Coordinates of C-alpha atoms in Angstrom, one line a residue:
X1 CA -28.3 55.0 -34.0
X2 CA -25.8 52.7 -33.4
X3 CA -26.2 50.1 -31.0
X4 CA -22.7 48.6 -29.0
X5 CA -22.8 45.4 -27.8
X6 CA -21.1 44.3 -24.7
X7 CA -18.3 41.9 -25.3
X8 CA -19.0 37.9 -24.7
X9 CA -18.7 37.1 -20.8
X10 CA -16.6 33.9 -21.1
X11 CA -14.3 36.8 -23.0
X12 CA -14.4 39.2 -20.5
X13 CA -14.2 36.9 -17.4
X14 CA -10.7 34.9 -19.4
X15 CA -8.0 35.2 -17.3
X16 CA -4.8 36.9 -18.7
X17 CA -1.8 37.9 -17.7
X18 CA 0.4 40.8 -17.2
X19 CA 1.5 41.1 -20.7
X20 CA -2.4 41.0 -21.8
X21 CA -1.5 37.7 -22.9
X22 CA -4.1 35.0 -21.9
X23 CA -2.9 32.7 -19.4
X24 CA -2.7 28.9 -20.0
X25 CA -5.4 26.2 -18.6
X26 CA -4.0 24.8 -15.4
X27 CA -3.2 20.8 -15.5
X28 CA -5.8 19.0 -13.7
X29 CA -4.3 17.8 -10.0
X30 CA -4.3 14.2 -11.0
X31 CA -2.1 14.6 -14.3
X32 CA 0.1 17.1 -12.0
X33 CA 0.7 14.5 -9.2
X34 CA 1.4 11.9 -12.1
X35 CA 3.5 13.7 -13.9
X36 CA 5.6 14.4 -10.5
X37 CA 5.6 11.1 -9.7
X38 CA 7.0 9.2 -12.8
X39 CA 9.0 12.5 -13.6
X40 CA 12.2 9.9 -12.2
X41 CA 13.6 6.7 -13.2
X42 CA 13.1 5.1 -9.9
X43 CA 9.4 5.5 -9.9
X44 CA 9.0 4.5 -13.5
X45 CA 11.0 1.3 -12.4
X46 CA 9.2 0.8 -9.4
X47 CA 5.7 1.3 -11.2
X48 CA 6.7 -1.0 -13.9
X49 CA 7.6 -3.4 -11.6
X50 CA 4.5 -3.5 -9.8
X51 CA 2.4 -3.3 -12.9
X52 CA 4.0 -6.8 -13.4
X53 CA 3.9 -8.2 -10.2
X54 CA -0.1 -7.1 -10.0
X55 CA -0.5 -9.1 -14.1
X56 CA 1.7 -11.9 -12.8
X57 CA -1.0 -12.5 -9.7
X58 CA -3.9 -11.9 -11.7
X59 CA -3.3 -14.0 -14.3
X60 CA -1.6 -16.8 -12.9
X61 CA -3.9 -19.0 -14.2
X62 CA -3.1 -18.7 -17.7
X63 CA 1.1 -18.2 -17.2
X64 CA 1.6 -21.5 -14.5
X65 CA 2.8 -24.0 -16.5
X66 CA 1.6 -27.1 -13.9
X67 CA -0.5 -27.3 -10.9
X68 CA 1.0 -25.6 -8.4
X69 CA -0.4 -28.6 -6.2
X70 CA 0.6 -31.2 -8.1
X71 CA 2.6 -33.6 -6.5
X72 CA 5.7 -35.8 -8.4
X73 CA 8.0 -37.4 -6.0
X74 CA 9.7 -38.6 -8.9
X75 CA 11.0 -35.3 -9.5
X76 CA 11.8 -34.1 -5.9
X77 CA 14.1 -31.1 -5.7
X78 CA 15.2 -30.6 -9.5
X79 CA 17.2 -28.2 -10.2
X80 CA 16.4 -25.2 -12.2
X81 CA 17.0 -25.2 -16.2
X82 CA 19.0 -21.9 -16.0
X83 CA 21.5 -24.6 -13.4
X84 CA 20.8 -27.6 -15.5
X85 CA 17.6 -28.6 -14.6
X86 CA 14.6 -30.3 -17.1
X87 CA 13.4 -26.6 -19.4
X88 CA 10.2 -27.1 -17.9
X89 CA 11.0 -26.5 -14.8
X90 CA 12.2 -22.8 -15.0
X91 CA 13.5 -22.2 -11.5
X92 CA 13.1 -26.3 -9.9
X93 CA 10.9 -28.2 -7.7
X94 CA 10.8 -28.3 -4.6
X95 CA 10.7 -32.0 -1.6
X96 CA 7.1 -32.7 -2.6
X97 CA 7.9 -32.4 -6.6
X98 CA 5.9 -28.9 -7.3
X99 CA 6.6 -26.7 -9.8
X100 CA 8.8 -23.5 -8.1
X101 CA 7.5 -21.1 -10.7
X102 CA 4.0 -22.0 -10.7
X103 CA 3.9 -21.7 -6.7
X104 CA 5.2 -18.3 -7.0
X105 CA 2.4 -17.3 -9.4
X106 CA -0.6 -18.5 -6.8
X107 CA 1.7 -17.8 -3.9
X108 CA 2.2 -13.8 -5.2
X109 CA -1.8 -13.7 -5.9
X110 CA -2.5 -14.8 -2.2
X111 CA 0.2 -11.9 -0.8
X112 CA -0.7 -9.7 -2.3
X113 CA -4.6 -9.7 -1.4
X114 CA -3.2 -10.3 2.2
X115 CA -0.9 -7.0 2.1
X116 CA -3.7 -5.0 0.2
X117 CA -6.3 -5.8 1.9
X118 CA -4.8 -5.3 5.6
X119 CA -3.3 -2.0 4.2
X120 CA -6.6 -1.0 2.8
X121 CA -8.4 -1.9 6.5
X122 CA -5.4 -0.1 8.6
X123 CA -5.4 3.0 6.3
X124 CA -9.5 3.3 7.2
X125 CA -9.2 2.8 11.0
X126 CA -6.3 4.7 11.1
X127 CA -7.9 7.6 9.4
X128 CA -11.2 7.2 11.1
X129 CA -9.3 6.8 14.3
X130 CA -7.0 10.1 13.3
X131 CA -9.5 12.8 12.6
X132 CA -11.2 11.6 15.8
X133 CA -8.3 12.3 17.9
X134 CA -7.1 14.8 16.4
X135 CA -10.4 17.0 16.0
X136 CA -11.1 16.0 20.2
X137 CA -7.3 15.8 20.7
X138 CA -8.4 17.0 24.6
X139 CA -10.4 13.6 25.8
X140 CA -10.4 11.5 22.7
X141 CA -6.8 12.1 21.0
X142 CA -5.5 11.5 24.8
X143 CA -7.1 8.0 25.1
X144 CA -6.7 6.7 21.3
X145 CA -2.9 7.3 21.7
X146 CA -2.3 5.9 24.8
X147 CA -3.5 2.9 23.4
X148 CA -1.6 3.2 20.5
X149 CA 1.8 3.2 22.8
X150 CA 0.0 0.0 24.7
X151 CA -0.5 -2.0 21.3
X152 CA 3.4 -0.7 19.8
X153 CA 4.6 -1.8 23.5
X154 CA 3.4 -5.4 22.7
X155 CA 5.4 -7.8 20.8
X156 CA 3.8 -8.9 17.1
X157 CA 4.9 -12.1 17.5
X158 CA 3.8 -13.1 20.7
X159 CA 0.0 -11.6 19.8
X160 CA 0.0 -13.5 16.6
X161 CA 0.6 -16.6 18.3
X162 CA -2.1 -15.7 21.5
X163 CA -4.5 -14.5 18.6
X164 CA -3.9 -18.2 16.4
X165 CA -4.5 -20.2 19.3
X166 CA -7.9 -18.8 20.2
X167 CA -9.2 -17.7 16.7
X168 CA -7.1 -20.3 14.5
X169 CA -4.9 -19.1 11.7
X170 CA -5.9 -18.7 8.0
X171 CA -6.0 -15.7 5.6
X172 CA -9.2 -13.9 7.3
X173 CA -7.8 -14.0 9.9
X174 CA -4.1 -12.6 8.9
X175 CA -5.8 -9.7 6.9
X176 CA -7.8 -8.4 10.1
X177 CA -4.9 -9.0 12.3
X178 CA -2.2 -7.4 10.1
X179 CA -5.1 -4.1 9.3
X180 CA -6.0 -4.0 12.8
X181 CA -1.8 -3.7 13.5
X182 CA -0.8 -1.5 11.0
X183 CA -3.8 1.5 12.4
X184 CA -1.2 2.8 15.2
X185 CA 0.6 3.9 12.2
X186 CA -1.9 5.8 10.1
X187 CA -3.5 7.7 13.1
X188 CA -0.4 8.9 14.7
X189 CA 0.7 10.7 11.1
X190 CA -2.8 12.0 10.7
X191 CA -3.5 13.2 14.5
X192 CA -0.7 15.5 14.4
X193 CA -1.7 17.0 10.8
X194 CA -5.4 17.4 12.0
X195 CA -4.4 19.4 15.3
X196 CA -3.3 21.7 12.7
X197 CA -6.4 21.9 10.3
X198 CA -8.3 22.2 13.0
X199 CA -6.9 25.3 13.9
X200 CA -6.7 27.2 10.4
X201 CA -8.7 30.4 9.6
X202 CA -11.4 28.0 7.4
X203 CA -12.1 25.8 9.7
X204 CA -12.6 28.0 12.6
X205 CA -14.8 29.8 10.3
X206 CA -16.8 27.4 9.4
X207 CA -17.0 26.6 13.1
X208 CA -18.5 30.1 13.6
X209 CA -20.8 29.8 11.4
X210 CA -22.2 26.9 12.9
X211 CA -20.9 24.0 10.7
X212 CA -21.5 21.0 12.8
X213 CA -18.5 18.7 13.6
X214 CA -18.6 15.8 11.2
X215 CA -19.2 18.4 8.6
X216 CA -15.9 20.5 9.5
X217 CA -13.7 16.7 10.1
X218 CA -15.4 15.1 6.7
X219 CA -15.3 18.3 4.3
X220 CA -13.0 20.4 5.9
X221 CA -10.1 18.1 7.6
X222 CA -10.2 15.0 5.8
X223 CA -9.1 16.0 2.1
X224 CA -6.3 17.5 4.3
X225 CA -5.0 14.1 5.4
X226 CA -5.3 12.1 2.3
X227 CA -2.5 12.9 0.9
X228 CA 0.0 11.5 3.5
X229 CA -2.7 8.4 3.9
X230 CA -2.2 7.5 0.0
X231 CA 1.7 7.8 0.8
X232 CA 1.3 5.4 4.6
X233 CA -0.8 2.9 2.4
X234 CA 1.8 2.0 -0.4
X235 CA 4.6 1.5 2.1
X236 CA 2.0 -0.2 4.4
X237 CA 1.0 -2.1 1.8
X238 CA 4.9 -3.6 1.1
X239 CA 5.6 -3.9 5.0
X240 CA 2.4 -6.2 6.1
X241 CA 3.0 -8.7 3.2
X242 CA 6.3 -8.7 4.7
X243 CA 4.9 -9.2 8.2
X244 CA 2.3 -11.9 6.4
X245 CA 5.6 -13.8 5.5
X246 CA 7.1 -13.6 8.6
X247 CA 3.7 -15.0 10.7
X248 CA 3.8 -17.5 8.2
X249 CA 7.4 -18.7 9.1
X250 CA 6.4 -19.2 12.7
X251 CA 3.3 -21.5 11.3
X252 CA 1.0 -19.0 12.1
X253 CA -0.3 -18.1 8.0
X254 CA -2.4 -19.5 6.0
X255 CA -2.9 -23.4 6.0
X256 CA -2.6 -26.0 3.3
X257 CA -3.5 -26.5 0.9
X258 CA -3.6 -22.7 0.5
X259 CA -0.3 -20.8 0.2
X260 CA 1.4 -17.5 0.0
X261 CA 5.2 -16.9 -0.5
X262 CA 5.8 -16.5 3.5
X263 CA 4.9 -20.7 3.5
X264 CA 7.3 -21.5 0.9
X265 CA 9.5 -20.0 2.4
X266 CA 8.8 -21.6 5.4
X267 CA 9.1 -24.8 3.4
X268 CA 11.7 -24.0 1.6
X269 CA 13.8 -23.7 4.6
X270 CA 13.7 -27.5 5.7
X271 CA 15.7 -28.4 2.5
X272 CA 17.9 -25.2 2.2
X273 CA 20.8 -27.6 1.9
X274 CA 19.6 -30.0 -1.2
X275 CA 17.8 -27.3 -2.9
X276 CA 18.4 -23.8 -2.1
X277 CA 16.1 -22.7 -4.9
X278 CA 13.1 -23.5 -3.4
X279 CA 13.8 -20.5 -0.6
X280 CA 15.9 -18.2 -2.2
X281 CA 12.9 -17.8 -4.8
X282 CA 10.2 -16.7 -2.8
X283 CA 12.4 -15.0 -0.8
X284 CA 13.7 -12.4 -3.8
X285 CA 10.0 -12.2 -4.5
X286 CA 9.2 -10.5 -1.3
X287 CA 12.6 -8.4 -1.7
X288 CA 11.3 -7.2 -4.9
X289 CA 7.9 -6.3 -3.1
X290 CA 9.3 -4.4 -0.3
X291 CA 11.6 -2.7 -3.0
X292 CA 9.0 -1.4 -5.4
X293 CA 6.4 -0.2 -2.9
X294 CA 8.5 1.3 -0.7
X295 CA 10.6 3.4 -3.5
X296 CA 6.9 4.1 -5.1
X297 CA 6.2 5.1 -1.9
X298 CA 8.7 7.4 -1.8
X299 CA 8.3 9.1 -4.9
X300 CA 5.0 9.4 -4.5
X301 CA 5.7 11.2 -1.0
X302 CA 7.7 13.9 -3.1
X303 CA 5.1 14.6 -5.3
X304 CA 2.2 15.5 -2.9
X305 CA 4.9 17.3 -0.5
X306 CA 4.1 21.1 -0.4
X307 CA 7.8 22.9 -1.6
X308 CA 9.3 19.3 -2.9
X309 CA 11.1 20.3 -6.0
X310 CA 8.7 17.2 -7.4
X311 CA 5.6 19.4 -6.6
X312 CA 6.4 22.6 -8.3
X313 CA 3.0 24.5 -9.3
X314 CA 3.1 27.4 -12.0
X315 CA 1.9 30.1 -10.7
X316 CA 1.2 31.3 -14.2
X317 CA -1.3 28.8 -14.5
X318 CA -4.9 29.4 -13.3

């Protein structure tokens, strides 16, 4: 007597298609969201770039040529080599006799960590802040945005200066001012997308069968919003060092003998006339900041956007 043996189960459960055919292995999400992203030249420049910006801070130490302290005031305001200027000073010195292109090195570090770091803390109260209103968007969502218009109402200037004169300036303090800024941002993208979760068939399932609250806003809701949170922190991230410069121009950043590119600019600016360089320097470094975030930003925007041509799913694939 014969005996017939069922087929293997990982056979039998394969997935295969309508020609019998069996259908490809999906791409993880990850290596689909990459893919989109660098899928353009302007995101492989812009990740390039920042790739090198991020190498240049961290390993400043081993690329400055000089101290980026050091005073010479026998070589005040050189000119750089590329307009004929000494070859070791690449791009000049500046009224105290410090090396231009060793400032930028320590300068970029210290931005950097300032613009990350208050992204980072705004993107976290802003998505804390978000879900809450948006998940109580009756009591809670009422109140957080109203003080969300009262903060936007209030000019960042004037609060940076109130906020320096009673707490003094310095980078702790410029990283929890910027983060504690840039929150009216996250939480009004993410109140308006959690109104919606909140209101799908899973989530009001999950409601009826008892799921308590934080469970529905941290499992259910919150993997909803991280998409456009990723996409708010890069071009956060860009747009505080900015504001870090511009706090720093006004006297209000960090304080010698620390530095960022905001203060040599602010520096800079006193000699404009006798040496331009010592400005115009810093100041292309922050363009080229604001540039690359914002068009990684960007691209990084298509990619996660449901129906962007960037985003396009197989639905061969399982």
């Amino acid at each position: 007597m014969t005996v017939m043996t069922p087929p293997p189960a990982a056979a039998a459960a394969a997935p295969v298609s309508a020609e019998g055919k069996p259908r490809p292995k999906a791409p993880s999400r990850f290596r689909e969201v990459t893919s989109a992203v660098f899928s353009g030249w302007a995101a492989r420049i812009s990740g390039a770039a920042l790739l090198l910006l991020a190498c240049c801070a961290l390993f400043a130490d081993f690329l400055a040529p000089f101290d980026p302290r050091e005073q010479d005031l026998l070589r005040i305001n050189l000119a750089p080599a590329w307009l004929g200027g000494p070859a070791e000073h690449l791009l000049g010195t500046d009224a105290l006799g410090r090396d231009i292109a060793s400032r930028l090195l320590y300068g970029l570090r210290l931005s950097l960590v300032i613009g990350l770091s208050a992204a980072t803390i705004a993107a976290c109260l802003g998505l804390l802040l978000g879900v809450l209103a948006g998940y109580y968007e009756k009591v809670l969502g009422t109140v957080l945005l109203r003080l969300a218009d009262v903060q936007l109402a209030l000019p960042f200037a004037a609060v940076g200066i109130a906020l320096s004169a009673v707490v003094g300036s310095g980078a702790v303090m410029l990283i929890v001012f910027l983060g504690y800024w840039g929150w009216t941002t996250f939480s009004r993208v993410i109140v308006s997308t959690v109104a919606q979760v909140r209101r799908v068939d899973y989530v009001t399932a999950a409601r009826t069968y008892g799921a308590s609250a934080p469970r529905i806003m941290f499992r259910h809701v919150l993997p909803s919003v991280i998409s456009p949170v990723v996409v708010l922190w890069t071009n956060m991230a860009g747009i505080l060092t900015l504001a870090e410069s511009g706090l720093s121009l006004l006297g209000l950043g960090v304080q010698p003998p620390e530095f960022t590119l905001g203060s040599m600019l602010a520096d800079g600016q006193t000699d404009l006339r006798l040496a331009p360089w010592a400005a115009i320097a810093p100041g292309a470094v922050l363009m080229v900041i604001l540039l690359t975030f914002n068009t990684f930003g960007d691209s990084l925007r298509d990619a996660l956007t449901p129906g962007s041509p960037k985003s396009k799913h197989d639905p061969e694939l399982s």
